PDB file of C-alpha atoms in Angstrom:
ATOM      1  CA  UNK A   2      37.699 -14.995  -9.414  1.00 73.00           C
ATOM      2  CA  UNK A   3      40.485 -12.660 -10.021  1.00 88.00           C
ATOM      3  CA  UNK A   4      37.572  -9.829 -11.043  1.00 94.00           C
ATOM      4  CA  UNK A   5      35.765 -10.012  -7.638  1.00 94.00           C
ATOM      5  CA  UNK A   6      39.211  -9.373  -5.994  1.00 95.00           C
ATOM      6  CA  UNK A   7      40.288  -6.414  -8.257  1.00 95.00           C
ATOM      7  CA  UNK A   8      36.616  -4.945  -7.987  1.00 95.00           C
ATOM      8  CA  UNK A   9      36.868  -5.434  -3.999  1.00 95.00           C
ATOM      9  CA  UNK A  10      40.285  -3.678  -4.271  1.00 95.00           C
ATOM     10  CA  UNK A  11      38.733  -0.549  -6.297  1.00 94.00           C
ATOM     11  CA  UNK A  12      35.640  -0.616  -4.115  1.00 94.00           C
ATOM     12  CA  UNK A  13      37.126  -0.754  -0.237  1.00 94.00           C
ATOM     13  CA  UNK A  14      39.730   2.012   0.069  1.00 93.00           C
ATOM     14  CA  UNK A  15      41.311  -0.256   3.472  1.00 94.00           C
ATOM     15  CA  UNK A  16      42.580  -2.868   0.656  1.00 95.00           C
ATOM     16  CA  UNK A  17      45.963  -1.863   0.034  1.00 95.00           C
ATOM     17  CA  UNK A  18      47.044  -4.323  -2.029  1.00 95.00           C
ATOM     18  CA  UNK A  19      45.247  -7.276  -4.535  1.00 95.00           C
ATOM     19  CA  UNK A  20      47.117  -9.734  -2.384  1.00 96.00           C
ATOM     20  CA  UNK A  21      45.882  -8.617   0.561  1.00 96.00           C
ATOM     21  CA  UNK A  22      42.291  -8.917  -0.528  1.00 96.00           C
ATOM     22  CA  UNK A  23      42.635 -12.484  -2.583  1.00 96.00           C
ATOM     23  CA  UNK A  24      44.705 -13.812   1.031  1.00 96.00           C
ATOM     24  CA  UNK A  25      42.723 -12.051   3.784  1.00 96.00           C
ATOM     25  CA  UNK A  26      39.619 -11.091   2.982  1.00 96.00           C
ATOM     26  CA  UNK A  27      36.805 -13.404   4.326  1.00 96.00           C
ATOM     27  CA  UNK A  28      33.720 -11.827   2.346  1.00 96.00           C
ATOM     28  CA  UNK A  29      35.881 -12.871  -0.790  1.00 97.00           C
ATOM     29  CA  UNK A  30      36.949 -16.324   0.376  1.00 97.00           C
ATOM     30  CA  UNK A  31      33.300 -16.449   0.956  1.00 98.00           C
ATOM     31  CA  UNK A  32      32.212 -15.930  -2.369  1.00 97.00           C
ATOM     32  CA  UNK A  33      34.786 -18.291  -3.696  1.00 97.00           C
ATOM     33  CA  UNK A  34      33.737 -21.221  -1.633  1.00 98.00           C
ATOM     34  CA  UNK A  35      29.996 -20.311  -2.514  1.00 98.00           C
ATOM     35  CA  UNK A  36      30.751 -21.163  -6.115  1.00 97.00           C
ATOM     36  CA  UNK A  37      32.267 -24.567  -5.299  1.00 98.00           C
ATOM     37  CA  UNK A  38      28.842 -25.693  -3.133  1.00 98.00           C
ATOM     38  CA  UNK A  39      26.663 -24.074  -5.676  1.00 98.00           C
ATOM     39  CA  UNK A  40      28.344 -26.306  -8.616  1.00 98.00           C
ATOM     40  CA  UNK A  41      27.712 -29.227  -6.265  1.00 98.00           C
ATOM     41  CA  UNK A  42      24.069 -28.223  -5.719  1.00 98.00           C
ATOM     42  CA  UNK A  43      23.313 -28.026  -9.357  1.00 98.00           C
ATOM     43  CA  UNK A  44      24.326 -30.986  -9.867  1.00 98.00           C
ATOM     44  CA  UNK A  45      22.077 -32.311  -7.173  1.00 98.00           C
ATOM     45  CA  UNK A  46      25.117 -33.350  -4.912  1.00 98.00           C
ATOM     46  CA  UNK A  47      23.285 -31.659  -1.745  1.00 98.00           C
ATOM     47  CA  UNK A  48      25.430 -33.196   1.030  1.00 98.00           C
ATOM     48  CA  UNK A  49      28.897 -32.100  -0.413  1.00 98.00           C
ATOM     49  CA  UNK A  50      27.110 -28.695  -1.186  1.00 98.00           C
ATOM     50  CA  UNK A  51      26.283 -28.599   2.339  1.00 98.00           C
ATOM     51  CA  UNK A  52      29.294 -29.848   3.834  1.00 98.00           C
ATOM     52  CA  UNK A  53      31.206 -26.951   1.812  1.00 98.00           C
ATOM     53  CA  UNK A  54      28.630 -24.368   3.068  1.00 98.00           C
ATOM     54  CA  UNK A  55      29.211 -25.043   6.271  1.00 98.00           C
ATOM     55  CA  UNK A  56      33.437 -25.254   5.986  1.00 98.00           C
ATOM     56  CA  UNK A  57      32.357 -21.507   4.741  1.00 97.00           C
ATOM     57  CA  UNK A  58      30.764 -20.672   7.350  1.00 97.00           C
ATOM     58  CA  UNK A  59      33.180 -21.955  10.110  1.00 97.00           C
ATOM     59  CA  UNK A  60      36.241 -20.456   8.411  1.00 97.00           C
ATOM     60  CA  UNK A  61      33.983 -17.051   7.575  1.00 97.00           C
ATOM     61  CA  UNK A  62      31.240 -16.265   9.189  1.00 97.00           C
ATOM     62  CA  UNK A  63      29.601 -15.834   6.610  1.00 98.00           C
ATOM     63  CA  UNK A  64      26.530 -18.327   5.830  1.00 98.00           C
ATOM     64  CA  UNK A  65      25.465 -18.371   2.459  1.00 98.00           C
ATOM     65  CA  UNK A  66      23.095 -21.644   1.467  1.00 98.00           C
ATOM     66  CA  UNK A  67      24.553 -23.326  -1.603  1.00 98.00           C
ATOM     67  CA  UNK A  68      21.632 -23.017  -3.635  1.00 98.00           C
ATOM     68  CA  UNK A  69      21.910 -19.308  -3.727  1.00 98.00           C
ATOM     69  CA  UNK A  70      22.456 -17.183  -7.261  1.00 98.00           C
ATOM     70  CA  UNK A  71      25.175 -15.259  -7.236  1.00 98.00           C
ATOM     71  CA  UNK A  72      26.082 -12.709  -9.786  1.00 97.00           C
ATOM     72  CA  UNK A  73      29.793 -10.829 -10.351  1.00 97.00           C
ATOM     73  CA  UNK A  74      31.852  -8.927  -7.977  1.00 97.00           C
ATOM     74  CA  UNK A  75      29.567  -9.126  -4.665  1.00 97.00           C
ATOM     75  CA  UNK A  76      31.702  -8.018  -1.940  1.00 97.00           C
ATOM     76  CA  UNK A  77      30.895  -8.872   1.144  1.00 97.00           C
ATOM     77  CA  UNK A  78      32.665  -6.392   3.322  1.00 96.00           C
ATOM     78  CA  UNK A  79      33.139  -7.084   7.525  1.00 92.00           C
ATOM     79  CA  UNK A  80      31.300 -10.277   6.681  1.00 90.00           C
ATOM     80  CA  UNK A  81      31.024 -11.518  10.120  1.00 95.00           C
ATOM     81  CA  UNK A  82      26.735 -12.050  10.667  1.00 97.00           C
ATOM     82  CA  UNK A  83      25.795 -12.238   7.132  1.00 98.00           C
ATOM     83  CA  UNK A  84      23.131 -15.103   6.273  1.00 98.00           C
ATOM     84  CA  UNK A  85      21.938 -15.560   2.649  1.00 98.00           C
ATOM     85  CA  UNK A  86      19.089 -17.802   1.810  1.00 97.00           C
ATOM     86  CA  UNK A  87      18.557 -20.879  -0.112  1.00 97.00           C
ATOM     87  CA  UNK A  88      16.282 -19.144  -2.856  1.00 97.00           C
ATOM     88  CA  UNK A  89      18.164 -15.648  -2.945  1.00 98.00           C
ATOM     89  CA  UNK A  90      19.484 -14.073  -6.126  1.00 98.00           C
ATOM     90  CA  UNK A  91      21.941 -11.290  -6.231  1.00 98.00           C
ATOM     91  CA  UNK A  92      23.068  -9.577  -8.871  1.00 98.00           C
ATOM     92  CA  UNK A  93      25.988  -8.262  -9.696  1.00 98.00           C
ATOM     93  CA  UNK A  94      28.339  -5.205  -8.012  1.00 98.00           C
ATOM     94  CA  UNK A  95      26.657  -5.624  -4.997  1.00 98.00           C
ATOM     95  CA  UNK A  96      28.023  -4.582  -1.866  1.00 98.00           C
ATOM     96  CA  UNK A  97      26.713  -6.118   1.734  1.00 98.00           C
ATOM     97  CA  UNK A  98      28.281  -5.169   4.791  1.00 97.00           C
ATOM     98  CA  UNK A  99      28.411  -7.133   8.195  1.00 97.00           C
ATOM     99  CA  UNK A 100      25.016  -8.683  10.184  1.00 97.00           C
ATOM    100  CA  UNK A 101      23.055  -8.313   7.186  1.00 98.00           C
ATOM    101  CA  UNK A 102      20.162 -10.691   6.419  1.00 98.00           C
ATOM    102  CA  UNK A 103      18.656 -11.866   3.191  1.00 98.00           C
ATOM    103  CA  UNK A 104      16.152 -14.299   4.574  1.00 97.00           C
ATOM    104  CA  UNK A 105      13.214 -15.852   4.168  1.00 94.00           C
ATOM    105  CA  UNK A 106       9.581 -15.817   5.839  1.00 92.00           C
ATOM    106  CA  UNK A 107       7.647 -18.738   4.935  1.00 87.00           C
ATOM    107  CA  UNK A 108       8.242 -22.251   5.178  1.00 85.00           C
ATOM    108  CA  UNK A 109       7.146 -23.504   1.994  1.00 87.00           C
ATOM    109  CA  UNK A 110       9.674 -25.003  -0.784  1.00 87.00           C
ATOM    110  CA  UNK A 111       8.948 -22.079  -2.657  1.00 91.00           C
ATOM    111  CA  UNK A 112      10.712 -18.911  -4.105  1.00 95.00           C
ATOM    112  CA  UNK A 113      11.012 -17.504  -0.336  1.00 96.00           C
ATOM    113  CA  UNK A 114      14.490 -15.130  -0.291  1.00 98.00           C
ATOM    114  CA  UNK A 115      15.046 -11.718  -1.627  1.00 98.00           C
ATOM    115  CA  UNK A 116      16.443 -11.170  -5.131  1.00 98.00           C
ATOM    116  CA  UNK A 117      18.558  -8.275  -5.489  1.00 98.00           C
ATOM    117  CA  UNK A 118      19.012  -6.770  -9.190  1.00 98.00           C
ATOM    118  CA  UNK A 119      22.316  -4.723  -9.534  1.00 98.00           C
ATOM    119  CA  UNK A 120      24.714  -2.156  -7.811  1.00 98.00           C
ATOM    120  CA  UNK A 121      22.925  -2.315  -4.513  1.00 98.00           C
ATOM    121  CA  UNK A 122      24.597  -1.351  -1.032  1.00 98.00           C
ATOM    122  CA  UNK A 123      23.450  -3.168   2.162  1.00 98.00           C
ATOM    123  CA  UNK A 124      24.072  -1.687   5.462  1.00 97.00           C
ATOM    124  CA  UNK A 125      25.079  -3.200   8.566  1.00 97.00           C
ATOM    125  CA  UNK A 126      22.862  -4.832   9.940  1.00 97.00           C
ATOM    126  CA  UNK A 127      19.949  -4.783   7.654  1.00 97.00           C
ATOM    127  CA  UNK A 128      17.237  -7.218   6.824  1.00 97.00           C
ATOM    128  CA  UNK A 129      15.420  -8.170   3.362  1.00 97.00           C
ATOM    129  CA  UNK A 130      12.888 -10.292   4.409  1.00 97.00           C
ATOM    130  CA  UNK A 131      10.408 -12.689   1.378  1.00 96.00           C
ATOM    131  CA  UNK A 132      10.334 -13.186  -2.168  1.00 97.00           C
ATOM    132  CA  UNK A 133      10.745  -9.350  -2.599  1.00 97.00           C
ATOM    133  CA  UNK A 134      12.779  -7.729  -4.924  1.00 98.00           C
ATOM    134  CA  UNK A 135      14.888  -5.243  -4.626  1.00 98.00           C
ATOM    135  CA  UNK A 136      16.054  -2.413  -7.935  1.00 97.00           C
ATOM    136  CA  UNK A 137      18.888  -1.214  -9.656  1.00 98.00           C
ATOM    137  CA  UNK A 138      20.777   1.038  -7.767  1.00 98.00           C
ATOM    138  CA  UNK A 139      19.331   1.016  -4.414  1.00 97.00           C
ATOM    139  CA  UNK A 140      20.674   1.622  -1.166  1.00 97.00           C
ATOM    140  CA  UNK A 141      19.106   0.033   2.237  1.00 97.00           C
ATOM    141  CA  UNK A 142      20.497   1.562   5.440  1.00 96.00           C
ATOM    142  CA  UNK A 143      21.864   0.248   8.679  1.00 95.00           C
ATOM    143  CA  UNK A 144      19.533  -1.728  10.137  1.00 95.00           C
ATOM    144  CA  UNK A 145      16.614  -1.315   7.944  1.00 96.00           C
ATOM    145  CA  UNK A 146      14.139  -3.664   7.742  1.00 95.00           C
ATOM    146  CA  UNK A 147      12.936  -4.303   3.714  1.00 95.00           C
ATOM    147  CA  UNK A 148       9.664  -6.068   3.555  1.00 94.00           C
ATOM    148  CA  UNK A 149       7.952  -5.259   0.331  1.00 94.00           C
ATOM    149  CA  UNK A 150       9.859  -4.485  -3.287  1.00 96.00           C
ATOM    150  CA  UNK A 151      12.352  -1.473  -3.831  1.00 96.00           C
ATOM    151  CA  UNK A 152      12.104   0.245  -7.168  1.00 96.00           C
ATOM    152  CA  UNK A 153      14.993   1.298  -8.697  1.00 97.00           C
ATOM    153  CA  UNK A 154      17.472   3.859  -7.575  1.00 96.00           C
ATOM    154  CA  UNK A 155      15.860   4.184  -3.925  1.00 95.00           C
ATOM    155  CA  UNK A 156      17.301   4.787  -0.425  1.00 94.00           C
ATOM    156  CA  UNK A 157      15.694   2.646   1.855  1.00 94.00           C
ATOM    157  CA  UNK A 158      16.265   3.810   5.888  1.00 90.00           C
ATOM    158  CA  UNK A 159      14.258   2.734   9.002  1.00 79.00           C
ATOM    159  CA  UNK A 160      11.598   0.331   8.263  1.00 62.00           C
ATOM    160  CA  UNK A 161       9.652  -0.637   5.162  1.00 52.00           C
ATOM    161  CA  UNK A 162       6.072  -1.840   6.495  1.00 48.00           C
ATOM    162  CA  UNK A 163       4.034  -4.288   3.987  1.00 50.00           C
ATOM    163  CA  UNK A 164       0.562  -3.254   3.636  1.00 45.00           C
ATOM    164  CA  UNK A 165      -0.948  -5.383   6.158  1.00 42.00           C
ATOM    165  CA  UNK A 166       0.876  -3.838   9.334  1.00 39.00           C
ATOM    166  CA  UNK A 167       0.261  -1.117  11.246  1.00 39.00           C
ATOM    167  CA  UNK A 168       2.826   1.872  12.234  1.00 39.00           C
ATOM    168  CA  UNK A 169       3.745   2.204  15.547  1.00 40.00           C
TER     169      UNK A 169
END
């Protein structure tokens, strides 16, 4: 626990002190409270899961379904707006700002949320959208839309299109 706080301080230059960041920041109380639900919801203890995800949510803003895989030192910066699905994976080092979306687009009880490998930067704002993964190293700007896989090391701006839709 102590790691995502001293990678938070190293990564947001506002943090002035480890304190600060361990006692005020919500993206990191976040995270914490997402690995008390998600022990519950491996152990098939979905209501107290639930009823943890949703403390999180009230006392962050920050949504983030218990049954989502979480890797090391995701910071979660501004959280206010963020929503992470029930199937999502994210590895680790990964930096999400404010608004941001990793959601699903089906129904089904299927694999249905993005999984993000390592070292990736969200902008405000943005959307990944399906069962789509997203490389190493990318970076997805404010208010992008990501609806198709990333390869590694990309910058992803604007609007990804999946090959059935048409450009304005």
């Amino acid at each position: 626990m102590f790691e995502t706080a001293r990678s938070i301080k190293l990564r947001d230059p506002a943090a002035k002190s480890l304190i600060e960041v361990i006692l005020l920041y919500p993206g990191y109380h976040a995270v914490i409270y997402h690995r008390f639900a998600h022990f519950f919801y491996k152990l098939h203890l979905f209501f107290i899961a639930r009823l943890i995800s949703q403390y999180n949510r009230f006392m962050t803003g920050i949504e983030i379904h218990p049954g989502a895989k979480i890797g090391k030192r995701l910071f979660i910066d501004h959280g206010m707006g963020v929503v992470i699905g029930e199937t999502a994976e994210i590895g680790d080092d990964c930096t999400i700002y404010h608004m941001v979306t990793l959601g699903g687009v089906s129904l089904n009880t299927v694999k249905r949320h993005p999984t993000l490998k390592n070292r990736i930067m969200i902008g405000a704002g943005a959307s990944v959208l399906g069962a789509v993964t997203v490389g190493n190293d990318v970076k997805i700007g404010a208010n992008a839309v990501v609806v198709r896989d990333v390869p590694d090391g990309e910058t992803v701006i604007g609007h990804r299109f999946d090959q059935h839709s048409h450009k304005p």
